[in-house]
């Protein structure tokens, strides 16, 4: 771990260029120093790993994006559960997390991978577990949950201290049972990222116009 942290400070942070243009779209990473690899981006942070330490990832928040202290607090409260990562180290701008090996449900839709019901059930159970830890699962959307060998994982818990309502997971489950299982899954449709991003934007608009459930 010490060597990894040294490499983060000496190789990664001085070279990495990361920018958050808007809070509703993934951060843009302009430059990743070798041999570091970019694993994923969210609206607030970029996640990278070093090939010599493949089981750990570094989540670096873009300048000006808050939430790192809250995310650390969530990991402390979650303790150990197979569907969640763990925080191994924290500093002002980055966290070192246990790597989850899986494909986000968003990428599953792009790749045309079949998502079994068990994945949805595992995530439901994991979110119940989080509630039992005094947390409020929030912002559980397709890029924040993963499938790994037919099981479900929750890869991003950064908003679990927010107490406001969030329908993302309930809506995603409805889309899974009403659209994905009957139509998309049998046809093995692979959806281009452009199309997935249009759905994402349309959903955000829909939830702004219809913020509450009747
Ligand atoms: N522990 C992990 N193991 C493997 N991949 C990860 C891990 N954490 C994050 N990732 C990948 O990096 C992406 C971005 O991470 P994350 O969702 O935590 O960022 P974020 O900016 O907090 O996202 P959001 O926009 O949902 O707030 C994820 O969608 C996932 O692909
Ligand atoms: Mg995320």
PDB file of C-alpha atoms and ligand atoms in Angstrom:
ATOM      1  CA  UNK A   1       0.000   0.000   0.000  1.00  0.00           C
ATOM      2  CA  UNK A   2       2.834   2.429   0.822  1.00  0.00           C
ATOM      3  CA  UNK A   3       4.339   1.965  -2.617  1.00  0.00           C
ATOM      4  CA  UNK A   4       0.982   2.557  -4.241  1.00  0.00           C
ATOM      5  CA  UNK A   5       0.488   5.785  -2.302  1.00  0.00           C
ATOM      6  CA  UNK A   6       3.999   6.905  -3.206  1.00  0.00           C
ATOM      7  CA  UNK A   7       3.246   6.237  -6.879  1.00  0.00           C
ATOM      8  CA  UNK A   8      -0.022   8.185  -6.624  1.00  0.00           C
ATOM      9  CA  UNK A   9       1.852  11.215  -5.289  1.00  0.00           C
ATOM     10  CA  UNK A  10       4.922  10.954  -7.499  1.00  0.00           C
ATOM     11  CA  UNK A  11       3.568   9.636 -10.833  1.00  0.00           C
ATOM     12  CA  UNK A  12      -0.158  10.105 -10.966  1.00  0.00           C
ATOM     13  CA  UNK A  13      -1.192  13.371  -9.314  1.00  0.00           C
ATOM     14  CA  UNK A  14       1.464  15.642 -10.889  1.00  0.00           C
ATOM     15  CA  UNK A  15       0.551  14.485 -14.427  1.00  0.00           C
ATOM     16  CA  UNK A  16      -3.148  13.736 -14.313  1.00  0.00           C
ATOM     17  CA  UNK A  17      -5.419  16.329 -15.901  1.00  0.00           C
ATOM     18  CA  UNK A  18      -9.016  15.957 -14.899  1.00  0.00           C
ATOM     19  CA  UNK A  19     -11.853  18.419 -15.371  1.00  0.00           C
ATOM     20  CA  UNK A  20     -15.526  18.499 -14.487  1.00  0.00           C
ATOM     21  CA  UNK A  21     -17.289  20.590 -17.112  1.00  0.00           C
ATOM     22  CA  UNK A  22     -20.857  20.154 -15.828  1.00  0.00           C
ATOM     23  CA  UNK A  23     -22.136  18.393 -12.690  1.00  0.00           C
ATOM     24  CA  UNK A  24     -24.486  16.213 -14.818  1.00  0.00           C
ATOM     25  CA  UNK A  25     -21.901  14.693 -17.128  1.00  0.00           C
ATOM     26  CA  UNK A  26     -18.814  12.581 -16.492  1.00  0.00           C
ATOM     27  CA  UNK A  27     -15.541  14.345 -15.756  1.00  0.00           C
ATOM     28  CA  UNK A  28     -13.103  14.601 -18.632  1.00  0.00           C
ATOM     29  CA  UNK A  29      -9.635  13.123 -18.207  1.00  0.00           C
ATOM     30  CA  UNK A  30      -7.190  14.803 -20.561  1.00  0.00           C
ATOM     31  CA  UNK A  31      -4.012  12.959 -19.666  1.00  0.00           C
ATOM     32  CA  UNK A  32      -3.264   9.693 -17.855  1.00  0.00           C
ATOM     33  CA  UNK A  33       0.424   9.126 -17.083  1.00  0.00           C
ATOM     34  CA  UNK A  34       1.821   5.668 -17.977  1.00  0.00           C
ATOM     35  CA  UNK A  35       1.452   2.999 -16.676  1.00  0.00           C
ATOM     36  CA  UNK A  36      -1.764   4.139 -14.954  1.00  0.00           C
ATOM     37  CA  UNK A  37      -5.046   3.107 -16.581  1.00  0.00           C
ATOM     38  CA  UNK A  38      -8.407   4.828 -16.497  1.00  0.00           C
ATOM     39  CA  UNK A  39     -11.125   2.462 -15.282  1.00  0.00           C
ATOM     40  CA  UNK A  40     -14.146   4.730 -15.255  1.00  0.00           C
ATOM     41  CA  UNK A  41     -15.449   8.236 -14.825  1.00  0.00           C
ATOM     42  CA  UNK A  42     -18.405   9.625 -12.900  1.00  0.00           C
ATOM     43  CA  UNK A  43     -19.819  13.120 -12.740  1.00  0.00           C
ATOM     44  CA  UNK A  44     -17.486  14.006  -9.874  1.00  0.00           C
ATOM     45  CA  UNK A  45     -14.465  11.756 -10.093  1.00  0.00           C
ATOM     46  CA  UNK A  46     -12.175   9.613 -12.222  1.00  0.00           C
ATOM     47  CA  UNK A  47     -11.200   6.083 -11.172  1.00  0.00           C
ATOM     48  CA  UNK A  48      -7.821   4.667 -12.149  1.00  0.00           C
ATOM     49  CA  UNK A  49      -5.573   1.744 -11.296  1.00  0.00           C
ATOM     50  CA  UNK A  50      -1.889   0.883 -11.546  1.00  0.00           C
ATOM     51  CA  UNK A  51      -1.188  -2.462 -13.323  1.00  0.00           C
ATOM     52  CA  UNK A  52       1.201  -3.498 -10.514  1.00  0.00           C
ATOM     53  CA  UNK A  53      -1.625  -3.074  -7.976  1.00  0.00           C
ATOM     54  CA  UNK A  54      -4.652  -4.324  -9.927  1.00  0.00           C
ATOM     55  CA  UNK A  55      -6.841  -4.996  -6.872  1.00  0.00           C
ATOM     56  CA  UNK A  56      -6.922  -1.380  -5.730  1.00  0.00           C
ATOM     57  CA  UNK A  57      -8.349   1.642  -7.504  1.00  0.00           C
ATOM     58  CA  UNK A  58      -7.790   5.336  -6.915  1.00  0.00           C
ATOM     59  CA  UNK A  59     -10.847   7.555  -7.039  1.00  0.00           C
ATOM     60  CA  UNK A  60      -9.743  11.136  -7.656  1.00  0.00           C
ATOM     61  CA  UNK A  61     -12.266  13.934  -7.329  1.00  0.00           C
ATOM     62  CA  UNK A  62     -12.166  16.651  -9.977  1.00  0.00           C
ATOM     63  CA  UNK A  63     -11.126  20.084  -8.680  1.00  0.00           C
ATOM     64  CA  UNK A  64     -14.113  21.881  -7.181  1.00  0.00           C
ATOM     65  CA  UNK A  65     -16.257  18.757  -6.754  1.00  0.00           C
ATOM     66  CA  UNK A  66     -17.161  18.050  -3.125  1.00  0.00           C
ATOM     67  CA  UNK A  67     -18.125  14.814  -1.384  1.00  0.00           C
ATOM     68  CA  UNK A  68     -14.946  12.964  -0.532  1.00  0.00           C
ATOM     69  CA  UNK A  69     -15.390  13.288   3.249  1.00  0.00           C
ATOM     70  CA  UNK A  70     -18.986  12.056   2.962  1.00  0.00           C
ATOM     71  CA  UNK A  71     -17.928   9.090   0.834  1.00  0.00           C
ATOM     72  CA  UNK A  72     -15.320   8.102   3.410  1.00  0.00           C
ATOM     73  CA  UNK A  73     -17.954   8.340   6.145  1.00  0.00           C
ATOM     74  CA  UNK A  74     -20.270   6.050   4.140  1.00  0.00           C
ATOM     75  CA  UNK A  75     -17.554   3.417   3.768  1.00  0.00           C
ATOM     76  CA  UNK A  76     -16.849   3.581   7.505  1.00  0.00           C
ATOM     77  CA  UNK A  77     -20.527   2.987   8.259  1.00  0.00           C
ATOM     78  CA  UNK A  78     -20.890   0.173   5.712  1.00  0.00           C
ATOM     79  CA  UNK A  79     -18.108  -1.944   7.155  1.00  0.00           C
ATOM     80  CA  UNK A  80     -17.692  -5.209   5.295  1.00  0.00           C
ATOM     81  CA  UNK A  81     -20.270  -6.525   2.808  1.00  0.00           C
ATOM     82  CA  UNK A  82     -19.626  -8.545  -0.376  1.00  0.00           C
ATOM     83  CA  UNK A  83     -21.635  -6.194  -2.625  1.00  0.00           C
ATOM     84  CA  UNK A  84     -19.663  -3.066  -1.674  1.00  0.00           C
ATOM     85  CA  UNK A  85     -16.080  -1.953  -2.033  1.00  0.00           C
ATOM     86  CA  UNK A  86     -14.015  -0.826   0.962  1.00  0.00           C
ATOM     87  CA  UNK A  87     -12.036   2.329   1.484  1.00  0.00           C
ATOM     88  CA  UNK A  88      -8.389   1.428   2.146  1.00  0.00           C
ATOM     89  CA  UNK A  89      -6.894   4.915   2.349  1.00  0.00           C
ATOM     90  CA  UNK A  90      -8.140   8.497   2.146  1.00  0.00           C
ATOM     91  CA  UNK A  91      -6.535  11.865   1.438  1.00  0.00           C
ATOM     92  CA  UNK A  92      -7.870  15.309   0.630  1.00  0.00           C
ATOM     93  CA  UNK A  93      -8.451  14.714  -3.098  1.00  0.00           C
ATOM     94  CA  UNK A  94      -8.494  10.929  -3.495  1.00  0.00           C
ATOM     95  CA  UNK A  95      -9.572   7.621  -2.009  1.00  0.00           C
ATOM     96  CA  UNK A  96      -7.937   4.240  -2.486  1.00  0.00           C
ATOM     97  CA  UNK A  97     -10.711   1.672  -2.806  1.00  0.00           C
ATOM     98  CA  UNK A  98     -10.871  -2.070  -3.150  1.00  0.00           C
ATOM     99  CA  UNK A  99     -11.425  -2.822  -6.833  1.00  0.00           C
ATOM    100  CA  UNK A 100     -14.720  -4.405  -7.811  1.00  0.00           C
ATOM    101  CA  UNK A 101     -14.364  -6.606 -10.861  1.00  0.00           C
ATOM    102  CA  UNK A 102     -17.513  -6.223 -12.859  1.00  0.00           C
ATOM    103  CA  UNK A 103     -19.298  -4.445 -15.684  1.00  0.00           C
ATOM    104  CA  UNK A 104     -21.655  -1.557 -14.911  1.00  0.00           C
ATOM    105  CA  UNK A 105     -25.273  -2.217 -15.933  1.00  0.00           C
ATOM    106  CA  UNK A 106     -24.908   0.782 -18.236  1.00  0.00           C
ATOM    107  CA  UNK A 107     -22.013  -0.950 -20.024  1.00  0.00           C
ATOM    108  CA  UNK A 108     -23.952  -4.258 -19.997  1.00  0.00           C
ATOM    109  CA  UNK A 109     -26.637  -2.525 -22.071  1.00  0.00           C
ATOM    110  CA  UNK A 110     -23.981  -1.268 -24.447  1.00  0.00           C
ATOM    111  CA  UNK A 111     -22.318  -4.666 -24.755  1.00  0.00           C
ATOM    112  CA  UNK A 112     -25.590  -6.611 -24.972  1.00  0.00           C
ATOM    113  CA  UNK A 113     -24.706  -8.722 -21.895  1.00  0.00           C
ATOM    114  CA  UNK A 114     -27.623 -10.581 -20.322  1.00  0.00           C
ATOM    115  CA  UNK A 115     -28.445  -9.249 -16.846  1.00  0.00           C
ATOM    116  CA  UNK A 116     -30.039 -11.987 -14.703  1.00  0.00           C
ATOM    117  CA  UNK A 117     -32.662 -11.191 -12.038  1.00  0.00           C
ATOM    118  CA  UNK A 118     -30.199 -12.270  -9.354  1.00  0.00           C
ATOM    119  CA  UNK A 119     -28.142  -9.136 -10.057  1.00  0.00           C
ATOM    120  CA  UNK A 120     -31.157  -6.939  -9.264  1.00  0.00           C
ATOM    121  CA  UNK A 121     -31.980  -8.965  -6.141  1.00  0.00           C
ATOM    122  CA  UNK A 122     -28.384  -8.743  -4.868  1.00  0.00           C
ATOM    123  CA  UNK A 123     -28.388  -4.973  -5.312  1.00  0.00           C
ATOM    124  CA  UNK A 124     -31.756  -4.699  -3.534  1.00  0.00           C
ATOM    125  CA  UNK A 125     -30.355  -6.693  -0.617  1.00  0.00           C
ATOM    126  CA  UNK A 126     -27.183  -4.608  -0.525  1.00  0.00           C
ATOM    127  CA  UNK A 127     -29.245  -1.397  -0.399  1.00  0.00           C
ATOM    128  CA  UNK A 128     -31.335  -2.841   2.449  1.00  0.00           C
ATOM    129  CA  UNK A 129     -28.108  -3.635   4.267  1.00  0.00           C
ATOM    130  CA  UNK A 130     -26.966  -0.018   3.754  1.00  0.00           C
ATOM    131  CA  UNK A 131     -30.288   1.244   5.185  1.00  0.00           C
ATOM    132  CA  UNK A 132     -29.648  -0.976   8.202  1.00  0.00           C
ATOM    133  CA  UNK A 133     -26.342   0.882   8.659  1.00  0.00           C
ATOM    134  CA  UNK A 134     -28.256   4.177   8.913  1.00  0.00           C
ATOM    135  CA  UNK A 135     -27.572   5.165   5.297  1.00  0.00           C
ATOM    136  CA  UNK A 136     -29.898   6.404   2.535  1.00  0.00           C
ATOM    137  CA  UNK A 137     -29.145   4.783  -0.833  1.00  0.00           C
ATOM    138  CA  UNK A 138     -29.156   7.645  -3.290  1.00  0.00           C
ATOM    139  CA  UNK A 139     -28.179   8.079  -6.929  1.00  0.00           C
ATOM    140  CA  UNK A 140     -28.173   4.329  -7.582  1.00  0.00           C
ATOM    141  CA  UNK A 141     -28.161   4.472 -11.380  1.00  0.00           C
ATOM    142  CA  UNK A 142     -26.798   2.247 -14.151  1.00  0.00           C
ATOM    143  CA  UNK A 143     -23.195   3.429 -13.889  1.00  0.00           C
ATOM    144  CA  UNK A 144     -23.169   2.955 -10.119  1.00  0.00           C
ATOM    145  CA  UNK A 145     -24.126  -0.727 -10.071  1.00  0.00           C
ATOM    146  CA  UNK A 146     -22.290  -3.658 -11.584  1.00  0.00           C
ATOM    147  CA  UNK A 147     -22.676  -7.260 -12.597  1.00  0.00           C
ATOM    148  CA  UNK A 148     -19.906  -9.723 -11.760  1.00  0.00           C
ATOM    149  CA  UNK A 149     -20.322 -13.433 -12.537  1.00  0.00           C
ATOM    150  CA  UNK A 150     -24.104 -13.134 -12.371  1.00  0.00           C
ATOM    151  CA  UNK A 151     -24.120 -11.259  -9.031  1.00  0.00           C
ATOM    152  CA  UNK A 152     -24.898  -7.622  -8.298  1.00  0.00           C
ATOM    153  CA  UNK A 153     -22.492  -5.049  -6.830  1.00  0.00           C
ATOM    154  CA  UNK A 154     -22.838  -1.392  -5.817  1.00  0.00           C
ATOM    155  CA  UNK A 155     -19.802   0.519  -7.010  1.00  0.00           C
ATOM    156  CA  UNK A 156     -20.595   4.086  -5.928  1.00  0.00           C
ATOM    157  CA  UNK A 157     -21.911   4.945  -2.469  1.00  0.00           C
ATOM    158  CA  UNK A 158     -20.836   8.581  -2.452  1.00  0.00           C
ATOM    159  CA  UNK A 159     -24.365   9.988  -2.014  1.00  0.00           C
ATOM    160  CA  UNK A 160     -25.623   7.597   0.665  1.00  0.00           C
ATOM    161  CA  UNK A 161     -25.716  10.324   3.345  1.00  0.00           C
ATOM    162  CA  UNK A 162     -28.234  12.379   1.329  1.00  0.00           C
ATOM    163  CA  UNK A 163     -31.638  12.136   2.921  1.00  0.00           C
ATOM    164  CA  UNK A 164     -33.704  13.594   0.085  1.00  0.00           C
ATOM    165  CA  UNK A 165     -35.838  11.332  -2.102  1.00  0.00           C
ATOM    166  CA  UNK A 166     -34.227   9.598  -5.043  1.00  0.00           C
ATOM    167  CA  UNK A 167     -36.120   7.311  -7.384  1.00  0.00           C
ATOM    168  CA  UNK A 168     -33.217   6.266  -9.578  1.00  0.00           C
ATOM    169  CA  UNK A 169     -33.009   2.649  -8.380  1.00  0.00           C
ATOM    170  CA  UNK A 170     -36.804   2.130  -8.257  1.00  0.00           C
ATOM    171  CA  UNK A 171     -37.112   3.550 -11.770  1.00  0.00           C
ATOM    172  CA  UNK A 172     -34.216   1.458 -13.021  1.00  0.00           C
ATOM    173  CA  UNK A 173     -35.840  -1.670 -11.589  1.00  0.00           C
ATOM    174  CA  UNK A 174     -39.138  -0.812 -13.308  1.00  0.00           C
ATOM    175  CA  UNK A 175     -37.299  -0.363 -16.600  1.00  0.00           C
ATOM    176  CA  UNK A 176     -35.582  -3.713 -15.998  1.00  0.00           C
ATOM    177  CA  UNK A 177     -38.828  -5.646 -15.420  1.00  0.00           C
ATOM    178  CA  UNK A 178     -41.067  -3.785 -17.909  1.00  0.00           C
ATOM    179  CA  UNK A 179     -38.702  -3.065 -20.779  1.00  0.00           C
ATOM    180  CA  UNK A 180     -35.456  -4.948 -20.457  1.00  0.00           C
ATOM    181  CA  UNK A 181     -36.729  -8.460 -19.614  1.00  0.00           C
ATOM    182  CA  UNK A 182     -39.544  -8.618 -22.185  1.00  0.00           C
ATOM    183  CA  UNK A 183     -37.941  -6.704 -25.075  1.00  0.00           C
ATOM    184  CA  UNK A 184     -34.246  -5.859 -24.867  1.00  0.00           C
ATOM    185  CA  UNK A 185     -33.004  -9.090 -23.322  1.00  0.00           C
ATOM    186  CA  UNK A 186     -34.541 -11.588 -25.810  1.00  0.00           C
ATOM    187  CA  UNK A 187     -33.391  -9.459 -28.740  1.00  0.00           C
ATOM    188  CA  UNK A 188     -29.894  -9.137 -27.243  1.00  0.00           C
ATOM    189  CA  UNK A 189     -29.941  -5.488 -28.250  1.00  0.00           C
ATOM    190  CA  UNK A 190     -26.687  -3.563 -27.944  1.00  0.00           C
ATOM    191  CA  UNK A 191     -27.391   0.084 -27.324  1.00  0.00           C
ATOM    192  CA  UNK A 192     -24.901   2.688 -28.556  1.00  0.00           C
ATOM    193  CA  UNK A 193     -23.564   5.058 -25.889  1.00  0.00           C
ATOM    194  CA  UNK A 194     -25.159   7.949 -27.760  1.00  0.00           C
ATOM    195  CA  UNK A 195     -28.582   6.320 -27.288  1.00  0.00           C
ATOM    196  CA  UNK A 196     -27.895   5.519 -23.612  1.00  0.00           C
ATOM    197  CA  UNK A 197     -26.878   9.142 -23.016  1.00  0.00           C
ATOM    198  CA  UNK A 198     -30.082  10.394 -24.637  1.00  0.00           C
ATOM    199  CA  UNK A 199     -32.079   8.117 -22.277  1.00  0.00           C
ATOM    200  CA  UNK A 200     -30.036   9.449 -19.339  1.00  0.00           C
ATOM    201  CA  UNK A 201     -30.761  13.080 -20.287  1.00  0.00           C
ATOM    202  CA  UNK A 202     -34.457  12.362 -20.968  1.00  0.00           C
ATOM    203  CA  UNK A 203     -34.766  10.614 -17.604  1.00  0.00           C
ATOM    204  CA  UNK A 204     -33.208  13.583 -15.788  1.00  0.00           C
ATOM    205  CA  UNK A 205     -35.660  15.913 -17.492  1.00  0.00           C
ATOM    206  CA  UNK A 206     -38.588  13.612 -16.651  1.00  0.00           C
ATOM    207  CA  UNK A 207     -37.604  13.525 -12.982  1.00  0.00           C
ATOM    208  CA  UNK A 208     -37.289  17.320 -12.917  1.00  0.00           C
ATOM    209  CA  UNK A 209     -40.798  17.689 -14.351  1.00  0.00           C
ATOM    210  CA  UNK A 210     -42.291  14.866 -12.274  1.00  0.00           C
ATOM    211  CA  UNK A 211     -40.272  15.107  -9.052  1.00  0.00           C
ATOM    212  CA  UNK A 212     -42.750  13.299  -6.814  1.00  0.00           C
ATOM    213  CA  UNK A 213     -44.674  10.155  -7.021  1.00  0.00           C
ATOM    214  CA  UNK A 214     -48.438  10.524  -7.119  1.00  0.00           C
TER     215      UNK A 214
HETATM  216  N1  LIG B   1     -14.175   0.256  -6.551  1.00  0.00           N
HETATM  217  C1  LIG B   1     -14.253   0.245  -7.875  1.00  0.00           C
HETATM  218  N2  LIG B   1     -13.845  -0.832  -8.601  1.00  0.00           N
HETATM  219  C2  LIG B   1     -13.929  -0.830  -9.956  1.00  0.00           C
HETATM  220  N3  LIG B   1     -14.421   0.185 -10.692  1.00  0.00           N
HETATM  221  C3  LIG B   1     -14.840   1.277 -10.035  1.00  0.00           C
HETATM  222  C4  LIG B   1     -14.785   1.364  -8.608  1.00  0.00           C
HETATM  223  N4  LIG B   1     -15.278   2.567  -8.238  1.00  0.00           N
HETATM  224  C5  LIG B   1     -15.639   3.187  -9.385  1.00  0.00           C
HETATM  225  N5  LIG B   1     -15.384   2.426 -10.469  1.00  0.00           N
HETATM  226  C6  LIG B   1     -15.665   2.783 -11.879  1.00  0.00           C
HETATM  227  O1  LIG B   1     -15.519   4.177 -12.052  1.00  0.00           O
HETATM  228  C7  LIG B   1     -16.753   4.793 -12.439  1.00  0.00           C
HETATM  229  C8  LIG B   1     -16.865   6.149 -11.752  1.00  0.00           C
HETATM  230  O2  LIG B   1     -16.822   5.998 -10.328  1.00  0.00           O
HETATM  231  P1  LIG B   1     -17.947   6.622  -9.386  1.00  0.00           P
HETATM  232  O3  LIG B   1     -19.277   6.198  -9.879  1.00  0.00           O
HETATM  233  O4  LIG B   1     -17.599   6.243  -7.989  1.00  0.00           O
HETATM  234  O5  LIG B   1     -17.725   8.191  -9.641  1.00  0.00           O
HETATM  235  P2  LIG B   1     -18.683   9.408  -9.232  1.00  0.00           P
HETATM  236  O6  LIG B   1     -18.115  10.635  -9.870  1.00  0.00           O
HETATM  237  O7  LIG B   1     -18.880   9.430  -7.750  1.00  0.00           O
HETATM  238  O8  LIG B   1     -20.067   9.009  -9.935  1.00  0.00           O
HETATM  239  P3  LIG B   1     -21.496   9.771  -9.928  1.00  0.00           P
HETATM  240  O9  LIG B   1     -21.568  10.508 -11.221  1.00  0.00           O
HETATM  241  O10 LIG B   1     -22.462   8.628  -9.912  1.00  0.00           O
HETATM  242  O11 LIG B   1     -21.537  10.624  -8.705  1.00  0.00           O
HETATM  243  C9  LIG B   1     -17.841   3.785 -12.054  1.00  0.00           C
HETATM  244  O12 LIG B   1     -18.972   3.927 -12.877  1.00  0.00           O
HETATM  245  C10 LIG B   1     -17.113   2.468 -12.291  1.00  0.00           C
HETATM  246  O13 LIG B   1     -17.097   2.139 -13.671  1.00  0.00           O
HETATM  247 MG1  LIG B   2     -20.937   7.093 -10.065  1.00  0.00          MG
END
